[in-house]
mmCIF file of C-alpha atoms and ligand atoms in Angstrom:
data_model
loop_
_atom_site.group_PDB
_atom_site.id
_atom_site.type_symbol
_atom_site.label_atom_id
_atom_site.label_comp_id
_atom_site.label_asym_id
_atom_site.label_seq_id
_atom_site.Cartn_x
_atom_site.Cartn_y
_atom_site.Cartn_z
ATOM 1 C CA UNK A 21 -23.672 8.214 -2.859
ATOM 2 C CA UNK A 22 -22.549 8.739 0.526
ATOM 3 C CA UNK A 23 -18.907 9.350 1.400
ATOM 4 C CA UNK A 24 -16.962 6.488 1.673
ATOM 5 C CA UNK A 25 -14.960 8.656 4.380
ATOM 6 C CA UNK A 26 -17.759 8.141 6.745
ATOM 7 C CA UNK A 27 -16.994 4.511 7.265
ATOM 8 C CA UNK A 28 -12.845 5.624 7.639
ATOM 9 C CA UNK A 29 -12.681 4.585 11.770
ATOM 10 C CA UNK A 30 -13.255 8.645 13.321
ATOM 11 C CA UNK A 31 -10.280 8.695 15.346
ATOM 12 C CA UNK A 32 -8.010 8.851 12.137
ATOM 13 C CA UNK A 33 -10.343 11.332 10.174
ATOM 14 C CA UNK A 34 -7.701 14.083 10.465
ATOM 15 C CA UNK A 35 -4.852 12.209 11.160
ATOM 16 C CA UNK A 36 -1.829 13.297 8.957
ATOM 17 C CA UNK A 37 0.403 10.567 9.272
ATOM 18 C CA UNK A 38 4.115 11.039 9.403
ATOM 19 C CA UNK A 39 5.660 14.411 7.299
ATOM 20 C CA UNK A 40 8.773 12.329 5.494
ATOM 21 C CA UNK A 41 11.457 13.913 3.658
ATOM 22 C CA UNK A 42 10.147 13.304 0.312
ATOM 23 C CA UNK A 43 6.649 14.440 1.124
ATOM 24 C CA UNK A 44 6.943 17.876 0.924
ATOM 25 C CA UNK A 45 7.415 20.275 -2.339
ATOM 26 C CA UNK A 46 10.712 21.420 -1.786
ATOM 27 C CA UNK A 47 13.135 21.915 -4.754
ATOM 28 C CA UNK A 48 16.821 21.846 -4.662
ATOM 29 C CA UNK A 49 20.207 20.721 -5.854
ATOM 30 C CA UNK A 50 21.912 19.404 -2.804
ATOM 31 C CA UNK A 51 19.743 17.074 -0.467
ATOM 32 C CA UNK A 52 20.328 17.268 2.882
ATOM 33 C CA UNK A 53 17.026 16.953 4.363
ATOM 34 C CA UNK A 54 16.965 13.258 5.286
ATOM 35 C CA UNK A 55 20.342 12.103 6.891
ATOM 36 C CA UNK A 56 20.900 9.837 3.944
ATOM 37 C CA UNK A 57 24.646 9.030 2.874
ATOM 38 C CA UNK A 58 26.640 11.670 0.635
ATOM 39 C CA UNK A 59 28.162 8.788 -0.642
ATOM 40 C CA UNK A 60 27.252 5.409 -2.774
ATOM 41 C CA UNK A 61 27.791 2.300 -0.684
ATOM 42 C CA UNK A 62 29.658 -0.805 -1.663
ATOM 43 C CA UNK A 63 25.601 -2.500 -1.359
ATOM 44 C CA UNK A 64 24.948 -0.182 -4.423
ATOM 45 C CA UNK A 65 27.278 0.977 -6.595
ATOM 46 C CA UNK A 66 25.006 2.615 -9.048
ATOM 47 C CA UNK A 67 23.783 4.474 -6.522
ATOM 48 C CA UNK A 68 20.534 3.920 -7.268
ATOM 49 C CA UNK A 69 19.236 3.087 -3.626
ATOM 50 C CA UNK A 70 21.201 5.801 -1.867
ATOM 51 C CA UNK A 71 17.821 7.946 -1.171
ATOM 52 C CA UNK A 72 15.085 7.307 -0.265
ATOM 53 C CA UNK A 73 12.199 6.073 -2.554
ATOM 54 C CA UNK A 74 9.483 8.509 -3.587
ATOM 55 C CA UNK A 75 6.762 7.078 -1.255
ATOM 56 C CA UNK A 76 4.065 6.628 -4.210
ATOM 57 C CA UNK A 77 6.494 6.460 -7.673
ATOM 58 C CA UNK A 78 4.494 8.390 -10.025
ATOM 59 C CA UNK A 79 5.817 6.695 -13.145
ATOM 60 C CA UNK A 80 4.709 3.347 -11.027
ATOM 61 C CA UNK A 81 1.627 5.158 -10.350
ATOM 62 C CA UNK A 82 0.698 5.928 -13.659
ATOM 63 C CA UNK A 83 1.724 2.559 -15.301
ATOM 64 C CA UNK A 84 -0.335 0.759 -12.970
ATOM 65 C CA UNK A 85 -3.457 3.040 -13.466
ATOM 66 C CA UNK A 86 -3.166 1.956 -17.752
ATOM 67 C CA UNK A 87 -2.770 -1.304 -17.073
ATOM 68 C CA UNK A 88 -5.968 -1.091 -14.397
ATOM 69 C CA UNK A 89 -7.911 1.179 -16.243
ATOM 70 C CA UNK A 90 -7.674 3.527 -13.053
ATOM 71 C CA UNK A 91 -6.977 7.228 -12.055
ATOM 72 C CA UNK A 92 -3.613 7.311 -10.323
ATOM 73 C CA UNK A 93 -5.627 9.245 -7.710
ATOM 74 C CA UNK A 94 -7.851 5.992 -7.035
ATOM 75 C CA UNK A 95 -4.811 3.758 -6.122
ATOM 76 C CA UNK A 96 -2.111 3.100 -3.371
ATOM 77 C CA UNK A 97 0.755 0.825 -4.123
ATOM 78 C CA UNK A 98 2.334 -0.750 -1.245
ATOM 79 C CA UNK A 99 4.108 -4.107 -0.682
ATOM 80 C CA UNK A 100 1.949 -6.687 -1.739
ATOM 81 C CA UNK A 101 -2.013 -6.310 -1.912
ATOM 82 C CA UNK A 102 -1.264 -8.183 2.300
ATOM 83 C CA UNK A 103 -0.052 -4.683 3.007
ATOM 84 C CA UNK A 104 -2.931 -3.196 1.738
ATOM 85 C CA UNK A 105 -5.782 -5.383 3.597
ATOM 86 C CA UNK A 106 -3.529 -4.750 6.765
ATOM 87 C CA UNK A 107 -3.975 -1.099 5.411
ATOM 88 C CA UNK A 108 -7.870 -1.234 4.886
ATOM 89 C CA UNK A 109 -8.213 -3.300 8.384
ATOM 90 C CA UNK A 110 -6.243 -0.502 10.315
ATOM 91 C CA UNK A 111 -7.391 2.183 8.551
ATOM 92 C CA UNK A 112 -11.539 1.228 9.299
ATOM 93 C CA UNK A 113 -11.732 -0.822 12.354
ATOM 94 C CA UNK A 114 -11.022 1.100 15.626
ATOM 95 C CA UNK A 115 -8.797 -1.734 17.252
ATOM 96 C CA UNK A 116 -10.663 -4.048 18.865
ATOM 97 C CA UNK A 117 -14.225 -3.211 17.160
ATOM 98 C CA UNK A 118 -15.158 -3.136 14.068
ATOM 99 C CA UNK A 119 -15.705 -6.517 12.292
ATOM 100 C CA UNK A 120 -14.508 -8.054 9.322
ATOM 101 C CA UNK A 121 -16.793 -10.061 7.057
ATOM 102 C CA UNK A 122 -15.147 -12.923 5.438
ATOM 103 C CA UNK A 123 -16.398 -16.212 3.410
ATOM 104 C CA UNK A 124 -13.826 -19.457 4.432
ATOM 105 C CA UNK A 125 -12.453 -21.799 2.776
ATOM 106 C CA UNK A 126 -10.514 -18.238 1.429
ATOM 107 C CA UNK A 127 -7.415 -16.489 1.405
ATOM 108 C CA UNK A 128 -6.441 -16.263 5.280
ATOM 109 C CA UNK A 129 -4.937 -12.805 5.508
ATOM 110 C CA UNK A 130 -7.804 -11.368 6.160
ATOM 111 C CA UNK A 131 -8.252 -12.839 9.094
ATOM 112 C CA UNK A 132 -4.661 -12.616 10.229
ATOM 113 C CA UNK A 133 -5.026 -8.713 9.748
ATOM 114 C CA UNK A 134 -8.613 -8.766 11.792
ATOM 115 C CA UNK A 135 -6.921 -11.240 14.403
ATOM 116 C CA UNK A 136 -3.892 -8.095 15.136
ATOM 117 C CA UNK A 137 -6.397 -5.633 15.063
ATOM 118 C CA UNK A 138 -8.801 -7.371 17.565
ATOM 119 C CA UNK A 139 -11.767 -6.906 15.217
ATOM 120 C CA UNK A 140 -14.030 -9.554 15.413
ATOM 121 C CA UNK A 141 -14.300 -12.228 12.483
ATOM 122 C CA UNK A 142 -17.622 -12.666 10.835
ATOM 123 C CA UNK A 143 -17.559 -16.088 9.075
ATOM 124 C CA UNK A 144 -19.954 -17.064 5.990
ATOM 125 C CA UNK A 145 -19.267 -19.838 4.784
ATOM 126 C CA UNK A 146 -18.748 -20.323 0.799
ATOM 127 C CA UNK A 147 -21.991 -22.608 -0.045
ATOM 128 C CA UNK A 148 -20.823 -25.318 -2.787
ATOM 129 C CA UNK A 149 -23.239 -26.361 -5.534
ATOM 130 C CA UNK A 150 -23.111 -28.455 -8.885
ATOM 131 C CA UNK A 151 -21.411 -25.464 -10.132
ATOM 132 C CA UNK A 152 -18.588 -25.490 -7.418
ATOM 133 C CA UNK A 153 -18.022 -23.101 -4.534
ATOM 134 C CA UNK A 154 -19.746 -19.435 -4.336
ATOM 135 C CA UNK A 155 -20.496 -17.025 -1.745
ATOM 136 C CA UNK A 156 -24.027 -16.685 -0.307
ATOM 137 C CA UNK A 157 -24.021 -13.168 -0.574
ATOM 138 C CA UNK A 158 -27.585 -12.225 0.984
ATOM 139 C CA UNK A 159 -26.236 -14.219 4.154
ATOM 140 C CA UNK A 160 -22.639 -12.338 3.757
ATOM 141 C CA UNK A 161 -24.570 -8.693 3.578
ATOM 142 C CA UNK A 162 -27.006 -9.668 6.430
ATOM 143 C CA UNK A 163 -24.350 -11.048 8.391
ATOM 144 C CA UNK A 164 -22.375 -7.864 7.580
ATOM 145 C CA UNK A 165 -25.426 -5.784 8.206
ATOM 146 C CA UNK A 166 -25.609 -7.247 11.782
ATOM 147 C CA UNK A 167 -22.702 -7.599 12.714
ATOM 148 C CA UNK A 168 -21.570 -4.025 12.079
ATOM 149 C CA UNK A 169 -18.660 -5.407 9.884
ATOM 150 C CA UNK A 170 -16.916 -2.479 8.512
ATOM 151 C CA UNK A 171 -15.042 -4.732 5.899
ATOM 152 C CA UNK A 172 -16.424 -7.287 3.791
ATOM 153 C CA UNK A 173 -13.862 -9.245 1.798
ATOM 154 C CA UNK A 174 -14.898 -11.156 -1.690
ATOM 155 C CA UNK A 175 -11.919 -13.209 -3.223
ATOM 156 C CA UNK A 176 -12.567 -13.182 -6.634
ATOM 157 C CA UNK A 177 -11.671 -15.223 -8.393
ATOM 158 C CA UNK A 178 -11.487 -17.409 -4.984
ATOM 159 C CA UNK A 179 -8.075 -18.741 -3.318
ATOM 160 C CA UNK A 180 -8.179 -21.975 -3.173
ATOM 161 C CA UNK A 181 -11.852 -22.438 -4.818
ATOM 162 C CA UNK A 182 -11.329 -21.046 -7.775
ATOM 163 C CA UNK A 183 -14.495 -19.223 -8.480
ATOM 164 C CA UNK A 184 -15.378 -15.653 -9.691
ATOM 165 C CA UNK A 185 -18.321 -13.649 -8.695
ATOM 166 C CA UNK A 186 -20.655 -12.468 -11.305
ATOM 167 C CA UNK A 187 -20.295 -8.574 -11.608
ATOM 168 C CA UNK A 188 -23.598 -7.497 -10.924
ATOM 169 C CA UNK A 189 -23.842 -9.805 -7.411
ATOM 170 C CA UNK A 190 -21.128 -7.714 -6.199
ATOM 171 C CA UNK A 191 -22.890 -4.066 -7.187
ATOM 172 C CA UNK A 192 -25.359 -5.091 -5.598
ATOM 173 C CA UNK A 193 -24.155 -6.454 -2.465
ATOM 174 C CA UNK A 194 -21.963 -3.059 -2.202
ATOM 175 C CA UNK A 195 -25.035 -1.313 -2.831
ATOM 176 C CA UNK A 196 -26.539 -3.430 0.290
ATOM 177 C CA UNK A 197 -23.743 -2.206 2.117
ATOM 178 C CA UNK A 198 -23.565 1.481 1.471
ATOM 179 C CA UNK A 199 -23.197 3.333 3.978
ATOM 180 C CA UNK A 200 -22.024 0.198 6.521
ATOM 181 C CA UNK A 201 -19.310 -1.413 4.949
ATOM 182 C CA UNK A 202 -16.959 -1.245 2.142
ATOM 183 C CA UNK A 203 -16.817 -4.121 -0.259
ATOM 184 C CA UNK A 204 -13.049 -5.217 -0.795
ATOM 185 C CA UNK A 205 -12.675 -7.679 -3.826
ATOM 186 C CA UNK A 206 -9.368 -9.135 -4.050
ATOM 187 C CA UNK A 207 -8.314 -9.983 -7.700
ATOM 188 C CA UNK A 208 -5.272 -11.326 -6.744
ATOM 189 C CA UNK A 209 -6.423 -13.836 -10.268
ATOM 190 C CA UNK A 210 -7.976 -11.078 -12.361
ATOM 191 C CA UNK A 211 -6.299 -11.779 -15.215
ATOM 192 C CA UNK A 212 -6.835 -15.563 -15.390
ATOM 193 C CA UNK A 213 -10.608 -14.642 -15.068
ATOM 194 C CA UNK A 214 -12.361 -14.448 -18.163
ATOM 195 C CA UNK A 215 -14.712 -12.179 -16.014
ATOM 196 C CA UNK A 216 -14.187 -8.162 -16.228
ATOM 197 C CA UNK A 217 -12.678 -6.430 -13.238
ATOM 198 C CA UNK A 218 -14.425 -5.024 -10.388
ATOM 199 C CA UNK A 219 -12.709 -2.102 -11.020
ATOM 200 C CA UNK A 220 -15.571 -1.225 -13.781
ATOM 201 C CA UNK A 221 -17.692 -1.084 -10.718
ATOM 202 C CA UNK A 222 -16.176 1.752 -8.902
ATOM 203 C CA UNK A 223 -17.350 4.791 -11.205
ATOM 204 C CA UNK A 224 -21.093 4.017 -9.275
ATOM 205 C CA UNK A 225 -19.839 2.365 -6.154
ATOM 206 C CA UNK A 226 -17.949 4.889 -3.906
ATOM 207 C CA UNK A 227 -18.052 2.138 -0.784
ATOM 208 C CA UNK A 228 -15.480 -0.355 -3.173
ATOM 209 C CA UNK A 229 -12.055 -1.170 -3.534
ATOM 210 C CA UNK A 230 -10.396 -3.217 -5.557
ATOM 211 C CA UNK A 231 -7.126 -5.049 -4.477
ATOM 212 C CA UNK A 232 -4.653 -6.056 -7.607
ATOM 213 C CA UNK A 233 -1.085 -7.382 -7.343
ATOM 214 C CA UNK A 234 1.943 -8.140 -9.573
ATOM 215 C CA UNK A 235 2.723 -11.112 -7.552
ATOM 216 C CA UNK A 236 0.670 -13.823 -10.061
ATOM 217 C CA UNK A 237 0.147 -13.487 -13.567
ATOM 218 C CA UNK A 238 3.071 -10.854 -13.687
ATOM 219 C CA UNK A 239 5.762 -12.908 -12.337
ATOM 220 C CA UNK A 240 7.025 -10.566 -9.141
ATOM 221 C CA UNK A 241 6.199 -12.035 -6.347
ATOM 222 C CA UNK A 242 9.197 -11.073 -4.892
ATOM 223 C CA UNK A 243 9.037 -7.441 -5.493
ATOM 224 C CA UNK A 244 5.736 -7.297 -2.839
ATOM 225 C CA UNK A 245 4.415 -4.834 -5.183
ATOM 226 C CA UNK A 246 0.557 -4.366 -4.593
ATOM 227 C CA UNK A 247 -2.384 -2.194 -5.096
ATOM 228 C CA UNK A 248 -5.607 -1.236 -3.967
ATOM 229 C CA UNK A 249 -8.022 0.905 -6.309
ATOM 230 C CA UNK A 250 -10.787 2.953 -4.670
ATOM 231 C CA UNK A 251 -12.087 6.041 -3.986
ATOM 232 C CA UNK A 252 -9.551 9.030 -3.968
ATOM 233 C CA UNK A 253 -10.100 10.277 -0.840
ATOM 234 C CA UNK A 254 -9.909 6.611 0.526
ATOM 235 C CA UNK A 255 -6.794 6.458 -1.076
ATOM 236 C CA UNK A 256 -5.318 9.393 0.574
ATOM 237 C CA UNK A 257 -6.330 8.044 3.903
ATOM 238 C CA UNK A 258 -4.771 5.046 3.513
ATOM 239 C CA UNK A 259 -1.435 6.684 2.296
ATOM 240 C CA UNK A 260 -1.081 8.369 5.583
ATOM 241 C CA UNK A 261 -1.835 5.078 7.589
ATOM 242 C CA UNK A 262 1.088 3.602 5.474
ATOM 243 C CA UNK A 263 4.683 3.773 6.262
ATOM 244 C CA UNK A 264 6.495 6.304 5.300
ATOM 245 C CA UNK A 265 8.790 4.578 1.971
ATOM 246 C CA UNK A 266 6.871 1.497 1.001
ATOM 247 C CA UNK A 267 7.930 0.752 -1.769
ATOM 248 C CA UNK A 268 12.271 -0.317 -2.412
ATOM 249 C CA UNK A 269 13.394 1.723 -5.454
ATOM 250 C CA UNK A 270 14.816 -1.739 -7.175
ATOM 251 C CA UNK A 271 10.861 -3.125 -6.761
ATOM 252 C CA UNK A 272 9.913 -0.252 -8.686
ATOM 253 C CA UNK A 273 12.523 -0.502 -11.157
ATOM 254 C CA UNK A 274 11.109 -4.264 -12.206
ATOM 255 C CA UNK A 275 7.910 -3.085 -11.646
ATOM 256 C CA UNK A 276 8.045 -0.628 -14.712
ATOM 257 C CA UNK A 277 9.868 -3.123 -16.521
ATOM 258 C CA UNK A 278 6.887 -5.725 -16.277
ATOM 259 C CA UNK A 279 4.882 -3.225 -17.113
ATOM 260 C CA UNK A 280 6.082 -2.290 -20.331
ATOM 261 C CA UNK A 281 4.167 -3.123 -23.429
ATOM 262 C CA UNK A 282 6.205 -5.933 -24.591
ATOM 263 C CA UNK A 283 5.993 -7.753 -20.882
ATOM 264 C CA UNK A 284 2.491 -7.447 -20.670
ATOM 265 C CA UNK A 285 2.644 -9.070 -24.553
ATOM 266 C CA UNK A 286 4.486 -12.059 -23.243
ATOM 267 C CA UNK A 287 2.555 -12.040 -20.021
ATOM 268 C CA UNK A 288 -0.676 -12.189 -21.925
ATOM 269 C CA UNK A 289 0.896 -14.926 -23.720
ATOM 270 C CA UNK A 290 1.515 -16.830 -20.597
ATOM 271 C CA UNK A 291 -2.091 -16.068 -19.325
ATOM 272 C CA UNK A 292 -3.239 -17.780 -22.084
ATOM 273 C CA UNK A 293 -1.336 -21.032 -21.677
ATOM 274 C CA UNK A 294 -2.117 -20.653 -18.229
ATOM 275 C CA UNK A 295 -5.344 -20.728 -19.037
ATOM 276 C CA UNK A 296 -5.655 -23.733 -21.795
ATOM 277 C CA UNK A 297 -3.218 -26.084 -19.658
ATOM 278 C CA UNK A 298 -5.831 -25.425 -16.794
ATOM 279 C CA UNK A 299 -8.358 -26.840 -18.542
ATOM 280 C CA UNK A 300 -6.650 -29.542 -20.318
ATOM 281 C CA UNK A 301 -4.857 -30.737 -16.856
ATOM 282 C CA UNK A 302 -8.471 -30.191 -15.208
ATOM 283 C CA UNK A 303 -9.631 -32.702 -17.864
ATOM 284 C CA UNK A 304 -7.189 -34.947 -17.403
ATOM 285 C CA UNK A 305 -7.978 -35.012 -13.864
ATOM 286 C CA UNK A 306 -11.578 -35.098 -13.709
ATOM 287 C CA UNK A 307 -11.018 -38.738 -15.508
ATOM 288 C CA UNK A 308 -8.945 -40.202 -13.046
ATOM 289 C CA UNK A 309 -10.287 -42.791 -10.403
ATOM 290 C CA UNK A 310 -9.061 -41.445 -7.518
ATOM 291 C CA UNK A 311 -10.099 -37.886 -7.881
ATOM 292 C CA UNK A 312 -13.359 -37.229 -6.617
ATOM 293 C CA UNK A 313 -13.981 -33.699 -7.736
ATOM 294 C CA UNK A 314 -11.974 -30.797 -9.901
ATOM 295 C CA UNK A 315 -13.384 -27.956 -9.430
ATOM 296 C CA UNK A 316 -13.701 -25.170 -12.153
ATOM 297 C CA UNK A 317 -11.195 -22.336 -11.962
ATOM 298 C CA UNK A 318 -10.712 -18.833 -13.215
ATOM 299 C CA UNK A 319 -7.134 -18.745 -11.080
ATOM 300 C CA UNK A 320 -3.875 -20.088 -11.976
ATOM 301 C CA UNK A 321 -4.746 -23.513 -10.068
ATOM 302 C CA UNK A 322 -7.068 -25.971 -9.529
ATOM 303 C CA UNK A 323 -8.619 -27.264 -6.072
ATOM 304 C CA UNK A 324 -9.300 -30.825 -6.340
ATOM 305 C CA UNK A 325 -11.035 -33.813 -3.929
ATOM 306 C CA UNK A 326 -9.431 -37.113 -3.534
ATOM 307 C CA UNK A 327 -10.160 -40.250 -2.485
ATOM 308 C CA UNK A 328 -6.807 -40.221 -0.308
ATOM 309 C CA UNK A 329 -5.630 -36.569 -0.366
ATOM 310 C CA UNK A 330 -2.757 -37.644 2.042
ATOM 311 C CA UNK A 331 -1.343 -40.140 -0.052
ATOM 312 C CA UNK A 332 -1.520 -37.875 -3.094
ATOM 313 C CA UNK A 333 -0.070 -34.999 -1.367
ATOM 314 C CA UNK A 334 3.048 -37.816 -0.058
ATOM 315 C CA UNK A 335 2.973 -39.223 -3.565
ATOM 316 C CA UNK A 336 3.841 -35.734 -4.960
ATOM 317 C CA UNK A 337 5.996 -35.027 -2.441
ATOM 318 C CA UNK A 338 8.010 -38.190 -3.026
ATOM 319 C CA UNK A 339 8.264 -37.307 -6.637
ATOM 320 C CA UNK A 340 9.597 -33.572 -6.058
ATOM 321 C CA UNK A 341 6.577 -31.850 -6.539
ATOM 322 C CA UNK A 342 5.185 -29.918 -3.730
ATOM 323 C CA UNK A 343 1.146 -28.981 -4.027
ATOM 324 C CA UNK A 344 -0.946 -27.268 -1.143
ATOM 325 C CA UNK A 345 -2.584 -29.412 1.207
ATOM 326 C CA UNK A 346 -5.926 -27.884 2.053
ATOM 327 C CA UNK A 347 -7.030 -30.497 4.582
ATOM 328 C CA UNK A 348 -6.798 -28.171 7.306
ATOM 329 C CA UNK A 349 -9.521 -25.526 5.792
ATOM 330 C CA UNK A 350 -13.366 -25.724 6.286
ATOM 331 C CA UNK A 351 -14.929 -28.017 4.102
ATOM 332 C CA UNK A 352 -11.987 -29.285 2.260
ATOM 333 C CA UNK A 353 -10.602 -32.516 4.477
ATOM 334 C CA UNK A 354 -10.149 -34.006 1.438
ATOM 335 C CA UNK A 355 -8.607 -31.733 -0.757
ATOM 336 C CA UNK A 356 -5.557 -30.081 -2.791
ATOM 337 C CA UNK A 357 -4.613 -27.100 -4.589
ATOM 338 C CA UNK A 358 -2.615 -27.269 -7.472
ATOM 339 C CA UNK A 359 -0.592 -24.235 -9.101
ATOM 340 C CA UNK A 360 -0.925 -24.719 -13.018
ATOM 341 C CA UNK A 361 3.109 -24.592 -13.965
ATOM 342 C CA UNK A 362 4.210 -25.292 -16.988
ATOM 343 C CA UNK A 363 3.381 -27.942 -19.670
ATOM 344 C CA UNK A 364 6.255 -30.735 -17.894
ATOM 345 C CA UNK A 365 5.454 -29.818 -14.729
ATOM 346 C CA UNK A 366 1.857 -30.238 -15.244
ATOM 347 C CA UNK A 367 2.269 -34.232 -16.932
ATOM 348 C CA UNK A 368 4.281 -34.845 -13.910
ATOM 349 C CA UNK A 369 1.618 -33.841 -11.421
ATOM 350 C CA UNK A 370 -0.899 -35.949 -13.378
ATOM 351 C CA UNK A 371 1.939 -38.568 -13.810
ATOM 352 C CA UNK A 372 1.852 -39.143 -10.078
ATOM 353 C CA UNK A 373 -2.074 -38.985 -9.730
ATOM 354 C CA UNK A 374 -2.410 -41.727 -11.964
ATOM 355 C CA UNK A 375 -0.268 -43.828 -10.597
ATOM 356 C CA UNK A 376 -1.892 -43.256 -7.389
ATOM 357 C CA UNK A 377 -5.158 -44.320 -9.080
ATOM 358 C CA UNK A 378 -4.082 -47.492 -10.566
ATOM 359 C CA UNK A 379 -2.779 -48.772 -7.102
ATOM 360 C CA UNK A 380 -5.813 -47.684 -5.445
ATOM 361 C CA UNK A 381 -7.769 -49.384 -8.304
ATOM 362 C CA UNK A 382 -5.486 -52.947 -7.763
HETATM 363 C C1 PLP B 17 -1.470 -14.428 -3.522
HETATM 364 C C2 PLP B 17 -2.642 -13.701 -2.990
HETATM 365 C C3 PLP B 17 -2.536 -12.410 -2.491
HETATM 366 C C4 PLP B 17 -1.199 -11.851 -2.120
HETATM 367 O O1 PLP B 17 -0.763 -10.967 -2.993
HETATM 368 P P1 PLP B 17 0.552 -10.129 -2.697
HETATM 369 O O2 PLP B 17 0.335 -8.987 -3.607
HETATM 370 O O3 PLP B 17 1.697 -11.002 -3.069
HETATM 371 O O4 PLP B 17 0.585 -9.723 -1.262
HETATM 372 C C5 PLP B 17 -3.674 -11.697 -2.176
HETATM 373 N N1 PLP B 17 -4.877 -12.284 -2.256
HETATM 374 C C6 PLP B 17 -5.013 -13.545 -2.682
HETATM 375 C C7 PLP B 17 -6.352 -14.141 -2.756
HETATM 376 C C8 PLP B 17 -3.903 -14.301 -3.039
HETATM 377 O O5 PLP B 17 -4.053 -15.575 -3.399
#
């Protein structure tokens, strides 16, 4: 297996990043390294947020990695897995150059992050089947292959499609691109999947990483909190492309809290209503009129073609209930996505689709 360093862009190969305050080793009772307050501000009585943040939490660290199945070596947490394709994008293309394989309709931060880095955009477009959507992934590796993409992003399971990629498709597309490009599967959905995680993949595949996030199926969207799993020494590199404190000491704090045995209890227990209201609302919707095609989803939402996706979209609207109009992306003029919420919400949503139906039908 070659080094996965090899593909880090060479102009940062022994860059050290910035030397912050809590970097080093030093020991000590009375901190005066960092120019922080002596004193606890009226914004914090407890104190808590007076100093600065260890810049990787190693209690965060090490939760993360259990809950993963991980070394803490092999991940970075940062704010959000956005940070962390920003990180990946920066970190291998040389600005301007590069290229960044991607497979629309998907997730557009990649492309924002290739767009501010000048690398170009290589486009393959997901190919859609009986089955639903899926990526054609000899044309994404040849495309890849020469286009001299340094990054090729698989969304898995897909945002907005809804579809996972088999495991062994992705080994061996990374093992097509060994050498030329690191594979970077976002599971943003991972645990709505009843697929494993990619993350099994990385004992044999040194050119993969693995983005996760807390923002979905563990309820923090608000705390940006992130991760990517790879490589160690990918890690590392990445760390010292990152800013200095990335992650807010409070984030943390209801990070650990989430990921304490009994959260993850009640947040399995939420994955799996998730799970059976996605396929009883996908039901439900695959017999109405009106609704031309409901995909199958291993997400937290469903991606649906309508007769009149405009109408539906004011017809929600109108009713309170606000849904994500994909009209705008490739191939889906006619379509929504629809966040599973809970049981109520979800007879409201399909409330308002039948009655769109039924005047359609009179
Ligand atoms: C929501 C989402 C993310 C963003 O995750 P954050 O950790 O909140 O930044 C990443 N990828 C996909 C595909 C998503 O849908």
């Amino acid at each position: 297996m070659s080094s996965v360093l090899a593909l880090v862009r060479e102009d940062l190969r022994g860059f050290a990043g910035y030397g912050s305050a809590r970097s080093g080793s030093l020991q000590g009772e009375v901190w005066l390294n960092a120019n922080e307050s002596a004193w606890s501000g009226a914004g914090d009585p407890s104190g808590a947020c007076r100093r600065y943040p260890e810049p990787q939490p190693p209690a965060l660290t090490a939760a993360l990695a259990c809950v993963y199945g991980c070394a803490p070596e092999q991940l970075l947490v940062g704010r959000g897995s956005d940070e962390a394709i920003d990180l990946l994008v920066r970190a291998l293309c040389e600005p301007g150059r590069g290229g960044v394989a991607v497979t629309p309709p998907v997730f557009g931060m990649y492309a924002v992050s290739a767009r501010l880095q000048g690398a170009p955009l290589l486009e393959v477009p997901l190919v859609e089947d009986e089955a639903g959507f899926r990526p054609d992934l000899d044309a994404l590796a040849e495309a890849a292959v020469e286009g001299g993409a340094k990054l090729v992003f698989l969304c898995s399971p897909g945002n907005p499609t809804g579809n996972a990629v088999p495991l062994e498709a992705m080994a061996s597309l990374a093992r097509r691109l060994e050498g030329r490009a690191l594979l970077v599967v976002d599971e943003a959905y991972g645990e709505f999947s009843s697929q494993p995680s990619a993350i099994t993949l990385l004992a044999s595949h040194g050119n993969l990483a693995v983005l996760r996030t807390l923002s979905k199926a563990h309820a923090l969207a608000g705390a940006r909190i992130g991760v990517v799993v790879a490589a160690p020494e990918l890690v590392a590199v990445l760390r010292r492309c990152q800013a200095p404190y990335p992650v807010p000491a409070p984030c943390v704090d209801a990070a650990l809290v989430a990921l304490s045995p009994v959260a993850l209890d009640s947040t399995a227990r939420q994955v799996a209503l998730v799970r059976s209201e996605r396929e009883r609302v996908r039901r439900a919707m695959a017999g109405l009129s009106c609704v031309r095609r409901v995909y199958p989803s291993e997400g937290n939402f469903l991606l649906l073609r309508l007769a009149d996706a405009g109408r539906v979209f004011q017809a929600l609207l109108d009713a309170g209930v606000v849904v994500r109009d994909q009209r705008a992306a490739p191939q889906l003029g006619d379509a929504l996505r629809i966040t599973i919420g809970t049981p109520d919400q979800n007879d409201r949503v399909l409330a308002v689709l039948s009655s769109c139906c039924t005047e359609v039908n009179a």
